[in-house]
Amino acid sequence: MIHAHVTTWFIAIILLFVSYSMQKKGKQKPAKITKMILRLFYILILATGGHLFGIYASSLGSGIFTSAVFWKALAGLWVIASMEMLLMKQAKGKSTELFWIQFVVSLLIVLFFGYVVL
Ligand code: HEM
């Protein structure tokens, strides 16, 4: 399941860059398709990550809220939210700077928890 989880978020990040560059070039129609596929990958990330989280949650009980895996999962949700907001703001012609910053910060937190702490 961990490999499925890593594969899904990795593909999602590629799809973020593909969608962003398409929107930047004004190719709104193909961008709509890649964004739809990206949303499917959000669900796959949530399903695989949620499954992994469930395994920890059942063994940690109420201690889950103070565990590193809880903060890892929360940061993972933040990555997804910043990706979605970034593309939405860009599609509306608004500034994406704030969401790029959030994307980088949340991704660094997730990678730190995923590979260093856990
Ligand atoms: C784009 C978003 C996400 C990224 C980039 C990400 C990244 C990662 C990474 C790097 C790992 C460690 C993989 C390894 O040890 O080989 C991991 C594991 C994990 N992720 Fe995510 N994740 C994301 C979203 C989520 C979400 C939304 C959840 C929860 C609903 C979640 C829950 C977990 C859990 C429970 C683990 C297992 C921790 C462990 O055993 O090391 N992740 N993730």
Tab-separated table of C-alpha atoms and ligand atoms in Angstrom, residues 2 5-6 9 45-46 49-50 52-53 56 69 72-73 76-77 79-80 107 110-111 114-115 118, ligand 1:
chain	number	residue	atom	x	y	z
A	2	ILE	CA	2.910	2.346	0.716
A	5	HIS	CA	0.521	5.765	-2.033
A	6	VAL	CA	3.911	7.047	-3.243
A	9	TRP	CA	1.108	11.412	-5.084
A	45	ILE	CA	-4.058	9.534	-2.575
A	46	LEU	CA	-6.805	9.868	0.033
A	49	GLY	CA	-3.149	7.395	2.632
A	50	GLY	CA	-6.424	6.871	4.505
A	52	LEU	CA	-2.327	3.521	5.870
A	53	PHE	CA	-3.655	5.977	8.437
A	56	TYR	CA	-1.825	3.360	12.548
A	69	VAL	CA	1.552	10.066	11.422
A	72	LYS	CA	1.901	13.736	8.306
A	73	ALA	CA	-1.654	12.996	7.110
A	76	GLY	CA	-0.812	15.616	3.084
A	77	LEU	CA	-4.308	17.116	3.018
A	79	VAL	CA	-0.650	19.583	-0.132
A	80	ILE	CA	-3.823	18.513	-1.974
A	107	LEU	CA	5.258	19.237	0.522
A	110	VAL	CA	5.121	15.878	4.276
A	111	LEU	CA	8.464	14.643	2.889
A	114	GLY	CA	7.259	10.661	5.555
A	115	TYR	CA	10.954	9.996	5.103
A	118	LEU	CA	8.432	8.039	10.198
B	1	HEM	C1	0.079	14.972	-2.033
B	1	HEM	C2	-0.105	14.553	-0.814
B	1	HEM	C3	0.786	13.536	-0.103
B	1	HEM	C4	2.127	13.312	-0.214
B	1	HEM	C5	3.145	14.047	-1.078
B	1	HEM	C6	2.451	12.205	0.704
B	1	HEM	C7	3.725	11.681	0.903
B	1	HEM	C8	4.027	10.580	1.675
B	1	HEM	C9	5.348	10.011	1.892
B	1	HEM	C10	6.635	10.573	1.295
B	1	HEM	C11	5.222	8.943	2.712
B	1	HEM	C12	6.333	8.019	3.199
B	1	HEM	C13	6.500	6.903	2.205
B	1	HEM	C14	7.520	5.863	2.607
B	1	HEM	O1	7.794	5.708	3.811
B	1	HEM	O2	8.022	5.182	1.695
B	1	HEM	C15	3.813	8.813	3.043
B	1	HEM	C16	3.269	7.873	3.886
B	1	HEM	C17	2.025	7.975	4.462
B	1	HEM	N1	1.015	8.865	4.101
B	1	HEM	FE1	1.145	10.265	2.689
B	1	HEM	N2	1.297	11.804	1.336
B	1	HEM	C18	0.252	12.595	0.871
B	1	HEM	C19	-1.068	12.532	1.271
B	1	HEM	C20	-1.537	11.792	2.320
B	1	HEM	C21	-2.875	11.853	2.889
B	1	HEM	C22	-3.965	12.779	2.374
B	1	HEM	C23	-2.907	10.968	3.920
B	1	HEM	C24	-4.025	10.648	4.879
B	1	HEM	C25	-5.279	10.708	4.621
B	1	HEM	C26	-1.611	10.328	4.020
B	1	HEM	C27	-1.255	9.364	4.931
B	1	HEM	C28	-0.053	8.678	4.947
B	1	HEM	C29	0.264	7.611	5.887
B	1	HEM	C30	-0.638	7.120	7.009
B	1	HEM	C31	1.568	7.183	5.585
B	1	HEM	C32	2.347	6.049	6.275
B	1	HEM	C33	3.460	6.601	7.140
B	1	HEM	C34	4.608	5.622	7.185
B	1	HEM	O3	4.401	4.461	7.471
B	1	HEM	O4	5.734	6.036	6.887
B	1	HEM	N3	-0.801	10.861	3.036
B	1	HEM	N4	3.105	9.822	2.394
